[in-house]
mmCIF file of C-alpha atoms in Angstrom:
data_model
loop_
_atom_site.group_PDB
_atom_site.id
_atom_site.type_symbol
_atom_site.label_atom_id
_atom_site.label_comp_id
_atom_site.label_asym_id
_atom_site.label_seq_id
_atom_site.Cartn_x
_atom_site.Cartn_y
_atom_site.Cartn_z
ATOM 1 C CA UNK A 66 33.047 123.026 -41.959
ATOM 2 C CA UNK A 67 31.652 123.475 -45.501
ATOM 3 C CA UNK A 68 32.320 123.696 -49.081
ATOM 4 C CA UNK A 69 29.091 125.287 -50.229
ATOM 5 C CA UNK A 70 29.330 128.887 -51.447
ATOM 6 C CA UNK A 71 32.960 129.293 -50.664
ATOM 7 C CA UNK A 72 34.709 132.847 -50.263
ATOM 8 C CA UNK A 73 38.272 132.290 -51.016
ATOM 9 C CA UNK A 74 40.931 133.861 -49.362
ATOM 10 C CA UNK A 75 43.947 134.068 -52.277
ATOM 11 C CA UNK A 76 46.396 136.048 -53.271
ATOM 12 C CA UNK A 77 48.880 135.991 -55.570
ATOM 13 C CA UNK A 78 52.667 134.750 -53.698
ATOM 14 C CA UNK A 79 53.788 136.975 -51.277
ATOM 15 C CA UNK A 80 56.979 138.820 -52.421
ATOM 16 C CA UNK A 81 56.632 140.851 -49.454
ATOM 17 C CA UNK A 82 59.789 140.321 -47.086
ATOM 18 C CA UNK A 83 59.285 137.658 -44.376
ATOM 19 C CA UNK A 84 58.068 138.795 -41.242
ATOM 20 C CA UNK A 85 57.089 135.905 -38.648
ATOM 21 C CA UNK A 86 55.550 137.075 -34.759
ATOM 22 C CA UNK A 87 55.653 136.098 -31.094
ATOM 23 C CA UNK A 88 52.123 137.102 -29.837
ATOM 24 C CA UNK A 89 51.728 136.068 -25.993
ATOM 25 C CA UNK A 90 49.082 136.983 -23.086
ATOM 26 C CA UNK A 91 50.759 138.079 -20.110
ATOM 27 C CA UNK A 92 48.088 135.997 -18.249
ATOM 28 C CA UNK A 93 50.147 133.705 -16.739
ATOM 29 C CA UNK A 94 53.813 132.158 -16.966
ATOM 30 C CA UNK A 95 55.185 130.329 -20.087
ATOM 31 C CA UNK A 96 54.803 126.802 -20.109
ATOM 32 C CA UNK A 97 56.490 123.945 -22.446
ATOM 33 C CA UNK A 98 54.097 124.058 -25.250
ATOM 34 C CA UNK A 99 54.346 128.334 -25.450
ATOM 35 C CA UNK A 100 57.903 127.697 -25.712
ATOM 36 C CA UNK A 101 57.189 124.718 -28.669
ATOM 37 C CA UNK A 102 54.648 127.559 -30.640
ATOM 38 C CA UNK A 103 57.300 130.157 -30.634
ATOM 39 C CA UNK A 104 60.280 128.148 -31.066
ATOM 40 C CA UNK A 105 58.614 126.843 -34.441
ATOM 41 C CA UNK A 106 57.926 130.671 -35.372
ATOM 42 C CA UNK A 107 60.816 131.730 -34.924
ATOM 43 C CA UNK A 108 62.617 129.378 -36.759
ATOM 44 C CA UNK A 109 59.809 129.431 -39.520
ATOM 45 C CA UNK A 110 60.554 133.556 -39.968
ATOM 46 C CA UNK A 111 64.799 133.164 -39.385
ATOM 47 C CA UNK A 112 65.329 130.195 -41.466
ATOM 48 C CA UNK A 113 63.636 132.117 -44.256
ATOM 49 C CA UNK A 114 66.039 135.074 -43.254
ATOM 50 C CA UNK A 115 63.005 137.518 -42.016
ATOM 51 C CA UNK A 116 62.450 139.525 -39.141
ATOM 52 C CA UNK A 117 60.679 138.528 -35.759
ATOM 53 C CA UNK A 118 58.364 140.580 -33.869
ATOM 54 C CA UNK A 119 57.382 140.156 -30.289
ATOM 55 C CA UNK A 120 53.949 141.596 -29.717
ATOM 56 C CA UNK A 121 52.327 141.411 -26.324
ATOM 57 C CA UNK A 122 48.735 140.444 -26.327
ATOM 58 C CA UNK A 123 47.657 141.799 -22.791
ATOM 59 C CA UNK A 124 44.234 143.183 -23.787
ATOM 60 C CA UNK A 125 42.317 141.360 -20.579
ATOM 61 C CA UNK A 126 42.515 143.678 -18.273
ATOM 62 C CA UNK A 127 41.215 141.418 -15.560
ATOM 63 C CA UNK A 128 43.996 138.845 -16.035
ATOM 64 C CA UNK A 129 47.010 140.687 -17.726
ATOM 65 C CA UNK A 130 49.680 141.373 -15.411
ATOM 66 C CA UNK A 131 53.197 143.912 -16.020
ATOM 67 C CA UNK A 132 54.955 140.731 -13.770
ATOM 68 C CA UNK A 133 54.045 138.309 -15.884
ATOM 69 C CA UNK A 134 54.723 140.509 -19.389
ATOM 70 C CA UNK A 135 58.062 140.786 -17.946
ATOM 71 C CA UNK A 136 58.634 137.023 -17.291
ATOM 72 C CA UNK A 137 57.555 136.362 -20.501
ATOM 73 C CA UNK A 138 60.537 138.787 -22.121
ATOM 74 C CA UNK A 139 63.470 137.237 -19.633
ATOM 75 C CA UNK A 140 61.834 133.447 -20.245
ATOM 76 C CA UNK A 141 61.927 133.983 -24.423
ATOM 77 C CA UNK A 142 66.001 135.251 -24.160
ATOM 78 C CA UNK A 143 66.675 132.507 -21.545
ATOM 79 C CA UNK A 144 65.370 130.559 -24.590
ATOM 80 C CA UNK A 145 68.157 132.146 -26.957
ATOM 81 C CA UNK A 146 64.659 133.833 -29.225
ATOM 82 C CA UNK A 147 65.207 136.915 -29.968
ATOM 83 C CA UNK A 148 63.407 139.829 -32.243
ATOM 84 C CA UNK A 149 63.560 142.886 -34.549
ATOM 85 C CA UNK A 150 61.403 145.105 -32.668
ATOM 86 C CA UNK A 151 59.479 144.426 -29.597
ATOM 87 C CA UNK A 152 57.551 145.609 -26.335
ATOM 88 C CA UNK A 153 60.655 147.746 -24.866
ATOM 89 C CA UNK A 154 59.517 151.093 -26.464
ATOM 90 C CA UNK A 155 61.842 153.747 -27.702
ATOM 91 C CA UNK A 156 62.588 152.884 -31.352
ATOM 92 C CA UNK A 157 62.244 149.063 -31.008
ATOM 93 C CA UNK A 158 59.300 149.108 -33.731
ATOM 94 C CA UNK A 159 59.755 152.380 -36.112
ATOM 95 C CA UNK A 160 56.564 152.761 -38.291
ATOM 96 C CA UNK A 161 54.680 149.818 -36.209
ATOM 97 C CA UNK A 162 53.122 151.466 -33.488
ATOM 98 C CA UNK A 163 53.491 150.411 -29.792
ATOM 99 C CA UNK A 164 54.104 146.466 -29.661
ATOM 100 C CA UNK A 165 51.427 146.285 -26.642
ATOM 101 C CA UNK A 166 48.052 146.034 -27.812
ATOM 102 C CA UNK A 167 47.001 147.786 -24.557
ATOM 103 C CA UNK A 168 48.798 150.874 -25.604
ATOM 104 C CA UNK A 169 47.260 150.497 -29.505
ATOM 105 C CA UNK A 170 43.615 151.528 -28.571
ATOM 106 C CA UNK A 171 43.271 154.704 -30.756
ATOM 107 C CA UNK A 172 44.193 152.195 -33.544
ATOM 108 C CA UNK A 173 41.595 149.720 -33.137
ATOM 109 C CA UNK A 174 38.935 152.176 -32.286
ATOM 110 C CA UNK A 175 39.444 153.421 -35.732
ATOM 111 C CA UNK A 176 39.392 149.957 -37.505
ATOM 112 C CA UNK A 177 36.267 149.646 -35.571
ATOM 113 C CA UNK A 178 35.079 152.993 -36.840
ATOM 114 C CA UNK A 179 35.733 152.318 -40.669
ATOM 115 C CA UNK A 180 33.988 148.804 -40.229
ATOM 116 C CA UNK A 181 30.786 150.751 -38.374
ATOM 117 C CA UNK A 182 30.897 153.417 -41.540
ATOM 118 C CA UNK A 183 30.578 150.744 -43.754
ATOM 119 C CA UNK A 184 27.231 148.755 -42.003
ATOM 120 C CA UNK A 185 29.284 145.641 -41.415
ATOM 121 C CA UNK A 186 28.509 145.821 -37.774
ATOM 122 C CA UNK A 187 26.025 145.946 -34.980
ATOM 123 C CA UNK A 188 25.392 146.706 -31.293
ATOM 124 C CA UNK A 189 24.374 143.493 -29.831
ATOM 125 C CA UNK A 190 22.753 143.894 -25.964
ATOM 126 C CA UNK A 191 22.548 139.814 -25.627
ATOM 127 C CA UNK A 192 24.804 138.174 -23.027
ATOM 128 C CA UNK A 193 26.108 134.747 -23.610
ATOM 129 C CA UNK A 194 23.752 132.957 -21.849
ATOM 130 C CA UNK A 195 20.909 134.324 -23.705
ATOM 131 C CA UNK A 196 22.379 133.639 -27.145
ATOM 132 C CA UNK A 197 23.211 130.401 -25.679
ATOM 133 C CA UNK A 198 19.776 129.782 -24.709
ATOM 134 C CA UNK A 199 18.770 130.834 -28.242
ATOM 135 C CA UNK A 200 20.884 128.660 -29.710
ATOM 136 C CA UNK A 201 20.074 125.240 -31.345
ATOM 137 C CA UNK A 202 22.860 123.699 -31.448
ATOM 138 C CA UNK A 203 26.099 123.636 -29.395
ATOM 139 C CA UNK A 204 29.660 125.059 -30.758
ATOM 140 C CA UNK A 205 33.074 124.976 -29.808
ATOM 141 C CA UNK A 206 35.111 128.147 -28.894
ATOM 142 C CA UNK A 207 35.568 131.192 -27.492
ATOM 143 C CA UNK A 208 32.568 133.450 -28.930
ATOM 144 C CA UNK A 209 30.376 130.100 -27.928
ATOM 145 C CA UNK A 210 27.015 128.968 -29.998
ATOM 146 C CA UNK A 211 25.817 129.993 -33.370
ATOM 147 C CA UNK A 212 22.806 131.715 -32.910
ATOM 148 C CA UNK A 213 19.903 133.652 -34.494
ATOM 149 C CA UNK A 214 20.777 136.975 -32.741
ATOM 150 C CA UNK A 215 17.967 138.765 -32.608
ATOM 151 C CA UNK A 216 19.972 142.228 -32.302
ATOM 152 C CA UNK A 217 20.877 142.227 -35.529
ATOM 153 C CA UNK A 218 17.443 143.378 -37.115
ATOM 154 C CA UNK A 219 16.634 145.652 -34.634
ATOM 155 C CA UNK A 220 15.775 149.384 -35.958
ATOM 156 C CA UNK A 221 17.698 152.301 -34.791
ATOM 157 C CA UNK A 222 14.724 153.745 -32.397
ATOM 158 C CA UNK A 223 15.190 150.068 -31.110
ATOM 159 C CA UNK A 224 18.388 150.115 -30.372
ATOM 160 C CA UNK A 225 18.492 153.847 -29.150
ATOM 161 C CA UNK A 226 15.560 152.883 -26.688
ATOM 162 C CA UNK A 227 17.850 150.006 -25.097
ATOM 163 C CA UNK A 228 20.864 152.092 -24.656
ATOM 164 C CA UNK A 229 18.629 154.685 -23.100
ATOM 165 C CA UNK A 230 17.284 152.018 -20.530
ATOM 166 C CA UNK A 231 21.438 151.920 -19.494
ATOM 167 C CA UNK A 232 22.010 148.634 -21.633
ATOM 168 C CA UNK A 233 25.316 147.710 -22.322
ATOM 169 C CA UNK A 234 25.993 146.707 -26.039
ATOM 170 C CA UNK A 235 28.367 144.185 -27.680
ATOM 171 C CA UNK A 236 29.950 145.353 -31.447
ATOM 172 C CA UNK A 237 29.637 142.075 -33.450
ATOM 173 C CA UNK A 238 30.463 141.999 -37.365
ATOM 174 C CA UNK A 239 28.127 140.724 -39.998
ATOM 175 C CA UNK A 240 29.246 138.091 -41.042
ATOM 176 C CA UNK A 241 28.756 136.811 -44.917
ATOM 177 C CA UNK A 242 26.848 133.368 -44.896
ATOM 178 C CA UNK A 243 29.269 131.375 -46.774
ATOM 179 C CA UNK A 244 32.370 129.916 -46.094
ATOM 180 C CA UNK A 245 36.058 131.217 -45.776
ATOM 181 C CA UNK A 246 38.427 129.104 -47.417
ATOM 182 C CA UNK A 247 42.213 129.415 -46.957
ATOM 183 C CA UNK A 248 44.977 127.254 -47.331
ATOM 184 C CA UNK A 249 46.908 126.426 -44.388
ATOM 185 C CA UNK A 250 50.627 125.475 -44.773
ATOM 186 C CA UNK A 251 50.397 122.610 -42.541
ATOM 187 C CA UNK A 252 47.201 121.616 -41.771
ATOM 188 C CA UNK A 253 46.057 122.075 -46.041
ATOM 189 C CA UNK A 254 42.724 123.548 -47.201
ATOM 190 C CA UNK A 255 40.367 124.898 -44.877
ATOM 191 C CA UNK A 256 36.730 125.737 -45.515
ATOM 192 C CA UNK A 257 34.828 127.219 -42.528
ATOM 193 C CA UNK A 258 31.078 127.619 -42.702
ATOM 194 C CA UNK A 259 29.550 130.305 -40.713
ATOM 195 C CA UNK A 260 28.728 128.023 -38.036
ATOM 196 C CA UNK A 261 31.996 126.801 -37.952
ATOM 197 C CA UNK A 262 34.004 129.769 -37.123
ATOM 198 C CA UNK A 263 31.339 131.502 -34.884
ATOM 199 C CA UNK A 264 28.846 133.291 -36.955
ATOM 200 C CA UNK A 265 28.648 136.991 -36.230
ATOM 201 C CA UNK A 266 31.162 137.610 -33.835
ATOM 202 C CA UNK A 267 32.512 139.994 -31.545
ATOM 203 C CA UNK A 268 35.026 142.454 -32.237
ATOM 204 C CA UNK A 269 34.716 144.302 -29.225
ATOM 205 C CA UNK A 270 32.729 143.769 -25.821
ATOM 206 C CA UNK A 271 30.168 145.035 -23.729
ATOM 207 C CA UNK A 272 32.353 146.322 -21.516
ATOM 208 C CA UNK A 273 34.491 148.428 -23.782
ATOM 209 C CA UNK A 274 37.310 145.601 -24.496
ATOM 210 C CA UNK A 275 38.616 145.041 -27.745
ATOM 211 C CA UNK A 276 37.976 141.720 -29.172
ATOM 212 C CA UNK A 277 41.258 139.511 -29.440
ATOM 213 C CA UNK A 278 39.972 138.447 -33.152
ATOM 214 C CA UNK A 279 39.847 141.890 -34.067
ATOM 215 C CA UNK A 280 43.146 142.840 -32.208
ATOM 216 C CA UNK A 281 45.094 140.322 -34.273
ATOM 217 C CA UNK A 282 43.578 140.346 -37.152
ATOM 218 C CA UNK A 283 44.986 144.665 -37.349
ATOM 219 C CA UNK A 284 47.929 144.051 -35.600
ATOM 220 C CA UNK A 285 48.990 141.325 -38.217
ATOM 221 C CA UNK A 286 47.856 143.650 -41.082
ATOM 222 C CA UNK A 287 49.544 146.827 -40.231
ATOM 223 C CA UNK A 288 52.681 144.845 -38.872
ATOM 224 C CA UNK A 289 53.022 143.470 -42.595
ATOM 225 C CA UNK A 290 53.384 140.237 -40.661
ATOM 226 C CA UNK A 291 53.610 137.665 -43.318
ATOM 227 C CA UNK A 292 53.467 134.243 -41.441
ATOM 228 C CA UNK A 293 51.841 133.540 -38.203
ATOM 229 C CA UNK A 294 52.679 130.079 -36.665
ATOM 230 C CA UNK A 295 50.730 128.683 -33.972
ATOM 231 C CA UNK A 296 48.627 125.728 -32.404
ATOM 232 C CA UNK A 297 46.170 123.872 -34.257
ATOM 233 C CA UNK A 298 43.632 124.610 -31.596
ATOM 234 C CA UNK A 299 43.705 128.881 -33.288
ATOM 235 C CA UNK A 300 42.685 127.171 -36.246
ATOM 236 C CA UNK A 301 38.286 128.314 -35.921
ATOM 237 C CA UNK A 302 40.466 132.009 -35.354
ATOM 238 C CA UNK A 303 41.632 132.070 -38.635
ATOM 239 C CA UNK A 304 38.041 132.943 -40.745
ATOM 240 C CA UNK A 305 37.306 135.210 -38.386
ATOM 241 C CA UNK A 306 40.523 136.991 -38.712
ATOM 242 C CA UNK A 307 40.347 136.951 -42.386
ATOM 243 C CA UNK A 308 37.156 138.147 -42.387
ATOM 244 C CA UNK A 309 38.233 141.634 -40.345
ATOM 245 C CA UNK A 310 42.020 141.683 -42.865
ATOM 246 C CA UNK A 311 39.287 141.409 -46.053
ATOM 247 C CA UNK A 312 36.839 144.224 -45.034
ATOM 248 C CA UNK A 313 39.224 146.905 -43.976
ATOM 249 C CA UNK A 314 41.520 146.202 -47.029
ATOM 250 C CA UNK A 315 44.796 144.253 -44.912
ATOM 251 C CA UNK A 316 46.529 141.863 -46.560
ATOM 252 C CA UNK A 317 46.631 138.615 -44.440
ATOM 253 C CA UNK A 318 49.623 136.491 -43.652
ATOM 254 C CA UNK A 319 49.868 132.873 -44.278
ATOM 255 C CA UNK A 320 48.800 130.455 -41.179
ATOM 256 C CA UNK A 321 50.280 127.371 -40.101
ATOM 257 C CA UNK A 322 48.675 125.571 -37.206
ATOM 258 C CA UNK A 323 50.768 123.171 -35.983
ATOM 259 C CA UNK A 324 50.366 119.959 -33.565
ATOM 260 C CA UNK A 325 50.067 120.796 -29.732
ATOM 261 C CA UNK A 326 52.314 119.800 -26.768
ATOM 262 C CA UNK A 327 50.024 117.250 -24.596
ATOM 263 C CA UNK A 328 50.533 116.129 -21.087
ATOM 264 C CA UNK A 329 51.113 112.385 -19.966
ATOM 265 C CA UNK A 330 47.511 112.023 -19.275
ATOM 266 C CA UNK A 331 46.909 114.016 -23.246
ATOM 267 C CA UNK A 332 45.813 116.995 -22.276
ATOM 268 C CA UNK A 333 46.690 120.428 -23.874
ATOM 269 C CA UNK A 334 49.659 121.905 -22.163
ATOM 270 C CA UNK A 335 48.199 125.052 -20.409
ATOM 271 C CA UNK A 336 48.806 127.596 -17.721
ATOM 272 C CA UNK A 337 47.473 125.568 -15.285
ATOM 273 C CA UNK A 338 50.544 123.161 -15.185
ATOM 274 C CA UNK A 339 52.505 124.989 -13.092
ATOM 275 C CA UNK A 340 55.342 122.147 -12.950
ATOM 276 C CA UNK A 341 55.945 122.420 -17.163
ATOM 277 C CA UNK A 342 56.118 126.001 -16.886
ATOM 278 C CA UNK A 343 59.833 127.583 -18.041
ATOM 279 C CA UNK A 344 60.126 129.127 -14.469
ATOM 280 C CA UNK A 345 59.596 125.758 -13.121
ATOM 281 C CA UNK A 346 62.071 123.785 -15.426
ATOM 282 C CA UNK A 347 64.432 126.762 -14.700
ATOM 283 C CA UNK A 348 63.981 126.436 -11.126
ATOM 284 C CA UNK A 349 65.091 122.546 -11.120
ATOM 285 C CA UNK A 350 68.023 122.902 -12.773
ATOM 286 C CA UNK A 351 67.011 122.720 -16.467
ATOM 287 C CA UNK A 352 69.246 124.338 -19.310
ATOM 288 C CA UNK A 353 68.100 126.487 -22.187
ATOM 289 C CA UNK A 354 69.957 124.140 -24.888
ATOM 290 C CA UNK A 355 68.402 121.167 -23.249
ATOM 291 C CA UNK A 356 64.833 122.590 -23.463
ATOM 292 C CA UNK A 357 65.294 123.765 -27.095
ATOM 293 C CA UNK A 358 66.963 120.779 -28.063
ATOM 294 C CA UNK A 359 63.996 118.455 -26.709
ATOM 295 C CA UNK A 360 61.501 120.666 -28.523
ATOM 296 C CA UNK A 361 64.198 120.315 -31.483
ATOM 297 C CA UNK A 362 63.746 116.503 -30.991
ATOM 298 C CA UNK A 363 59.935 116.505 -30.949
ATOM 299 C CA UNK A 364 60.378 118.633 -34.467
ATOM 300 C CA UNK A 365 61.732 116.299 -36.027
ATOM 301 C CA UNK A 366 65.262 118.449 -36.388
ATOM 302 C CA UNK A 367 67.352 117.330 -33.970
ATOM 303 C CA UNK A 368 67.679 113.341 -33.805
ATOM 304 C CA UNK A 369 68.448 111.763 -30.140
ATOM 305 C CA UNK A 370 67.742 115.441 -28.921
ATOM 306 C CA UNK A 371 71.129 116.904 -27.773
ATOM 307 C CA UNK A 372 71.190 120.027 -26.045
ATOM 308 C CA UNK A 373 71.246 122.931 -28.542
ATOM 309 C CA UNK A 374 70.863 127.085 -29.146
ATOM 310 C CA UNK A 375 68.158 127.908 -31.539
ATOM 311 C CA UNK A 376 70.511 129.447 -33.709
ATOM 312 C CA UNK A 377 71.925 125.941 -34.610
ATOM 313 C CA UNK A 378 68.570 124.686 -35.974
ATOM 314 C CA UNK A 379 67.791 127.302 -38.390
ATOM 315 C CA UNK A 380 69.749 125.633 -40.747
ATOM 316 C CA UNK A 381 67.534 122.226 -40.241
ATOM 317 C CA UNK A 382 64.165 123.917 -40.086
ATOM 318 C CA UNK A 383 61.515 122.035 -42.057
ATOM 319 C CA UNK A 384 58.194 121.765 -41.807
ATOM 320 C CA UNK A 385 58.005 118.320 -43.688
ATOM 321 C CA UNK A 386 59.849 117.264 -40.287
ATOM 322 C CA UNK A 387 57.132 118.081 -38.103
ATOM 323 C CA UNK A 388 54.376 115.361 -36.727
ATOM 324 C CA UNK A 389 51.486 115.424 -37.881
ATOM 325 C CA UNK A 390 49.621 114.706 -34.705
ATOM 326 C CA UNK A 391 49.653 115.993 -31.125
ATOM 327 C CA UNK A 392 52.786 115.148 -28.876
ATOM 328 C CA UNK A 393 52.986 114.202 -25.220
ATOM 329 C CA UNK A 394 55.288 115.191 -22.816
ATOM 330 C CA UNK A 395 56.092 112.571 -20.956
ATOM 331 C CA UNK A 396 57.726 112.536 -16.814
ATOM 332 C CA UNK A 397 60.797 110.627 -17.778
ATOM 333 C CA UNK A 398 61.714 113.117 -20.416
ATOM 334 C CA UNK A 399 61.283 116.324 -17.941
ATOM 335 C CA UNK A 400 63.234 114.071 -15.338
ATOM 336 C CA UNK A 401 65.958 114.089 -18.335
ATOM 337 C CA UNK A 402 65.941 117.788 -18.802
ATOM 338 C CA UNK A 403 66.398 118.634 -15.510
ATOM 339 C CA UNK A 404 69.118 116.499 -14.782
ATOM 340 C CA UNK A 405 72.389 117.699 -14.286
ATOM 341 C CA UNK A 406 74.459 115.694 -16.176
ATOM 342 C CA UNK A 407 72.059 115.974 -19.383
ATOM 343 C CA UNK A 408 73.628 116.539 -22.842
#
């Protein structure tokens, strides 16, 4: 991160109504710490009396699956969430658009479009590896090292001669060199340099999928989303997002990144831990109130952690009440949840 030659992200307060978001992959099965993210959204957005979208982020098409989209629906109402308009078509989302980004491709092809009609993007033919190797130093994240990338000098007989030879390109966007500041609502000021956040990154790749930075970063604008809250580990996300919001005229929503659920041994809740996922708990026994009331415990809103509907913690929703560092989930407590005689 840097402070030198800062382009802040400001606006004046949003009087815009409050709209807050659910935004899961359909990769895999809902685990504890999905159900801690989206729990805190929703009571972010209701507690504020907004609206709550459910958008359905299935843009891999190697790894997105309709079984697991549907899970994730039946999981978030065993949960008690609920939402204003959402991935069940019809009318569920008037004026929105479909709430499946697989289904919104004619929309980001045009954001791509205005972005390429402006020169603030270019075809880059590099894989990873090779802008790895050219790297000089290592970075964390998705789009993976900062590097010199040599694709975005070359001339347009250049580039015409490589797609000719059947070379696949990459759309990245030029990115300013200086720094995207923002203030989060939990985690405070934020200053990314270039490096920090990725450089010039993809919004779409070589093999014709849409980039999930530049996904969100539309979705959220033309949704008139007005919060997004989710882990602290999106946080490098957020520049890039606002980079795509400020250069095709969106106004962004406010982030908050909050702490992340942690296993016994403190590592990041994910996918992989089959035995913390909701279809798991639900499968030993485990009530709804009891998981929403632990999670309401680990907030900071619901003292000794009895069990609970989200609807009854609305009215205690604060983020002053939240940790401020990472929380683990420890055996003894899942033992508790899934005992019969809990709450």
């Amino acid at each position: 991160m840097s402070d030198s030659g800062p382009s802040e992200e400001t606006r004046a307060p949003d009087a815009r109504p409050v709209v807050g978001r659910l935004a899961p992959s359909p990769t895999g099965l809902l685990h504890l710490g999905n159900a801690w993210a989206f729990l805190l959204a929703w009571l972010s957005a209701r507690s504020k009396g907004g609206r709550v979208l459910l958008r359905m982020e299935d843009l891999d098409p190697q790894r997105s699956r309709p079984a697991f989209a549907a899970a994730i629906v039946d999981d978030l109402h065993w949960l008690g969430l609920d939402w204003d308009a959402g991935p069940e078509g019809g009318d569920a989302a008037p004026g929105l658009g479909p709430m499946v980004q697989s289904q919104r491709g004619h929309i980001y092809a045009g954001a791509m479009a205005r972005l390429e009609s402006a020169g603030l993007t270019y075809p880059c033919f590099c894989s990873r590896k090779e802008l790895r190797q050219l790297a000089s130093a290592p970075h964390a994240g998705e789009e993976g090292p900062v590097a010199p990338d040599p694709c975005r000098s070359l001339t347009a007989a250049e580039r015409q001669r490589l797609f000719a030879d059947g070379r696949h390109a990459a759309l990245r966007l030029r990115s300013p060199d200086e720094a995207v500041c923002f203030s989060d609502m939990f985690q405070g000021p934020q200053a990314f340099s270039p490096e920090a956040f990725g450089g010039d990154f993809a919004l779409r790749r070589s093999d014709g999928v849409v980039a999930y930075q530049l996904a969100v970063a539309v979705d959220d604008g033309l949704m008139d989303v007005t919060e997004v809250v989710r882990g602290r580990d999106l946080l490098p996300s957020t520049p890039r997002q606002l980079l795509v919001m400020r250069f095709l005229g969106l106004t962004p929503p406010t982030y908050a990144h909050i702490p992340l659920l942690l296993d016994s041994e403190g590592e990041r809740l994910a996918k992989r831990h089959a035995s913390l996922s909701l279809a798991a708990l639900r499968a030993a026994g485990a009530r709804p109130e009891a998981v929403v009331g632990y999670l309401g415990r680990l907030a900071g809103i619901n003292p000794g952690g009895r069990p609970v509907r989200p609807r009854e913690l609305v009215g205690r929703f604060s983020p002053a009440a939240l940790p401020r560092g990472d929380l683990r989930v420890m055996e003894e407590d899942m033992a508790r949840l899934m005992s019969p005689n809990d709450g």
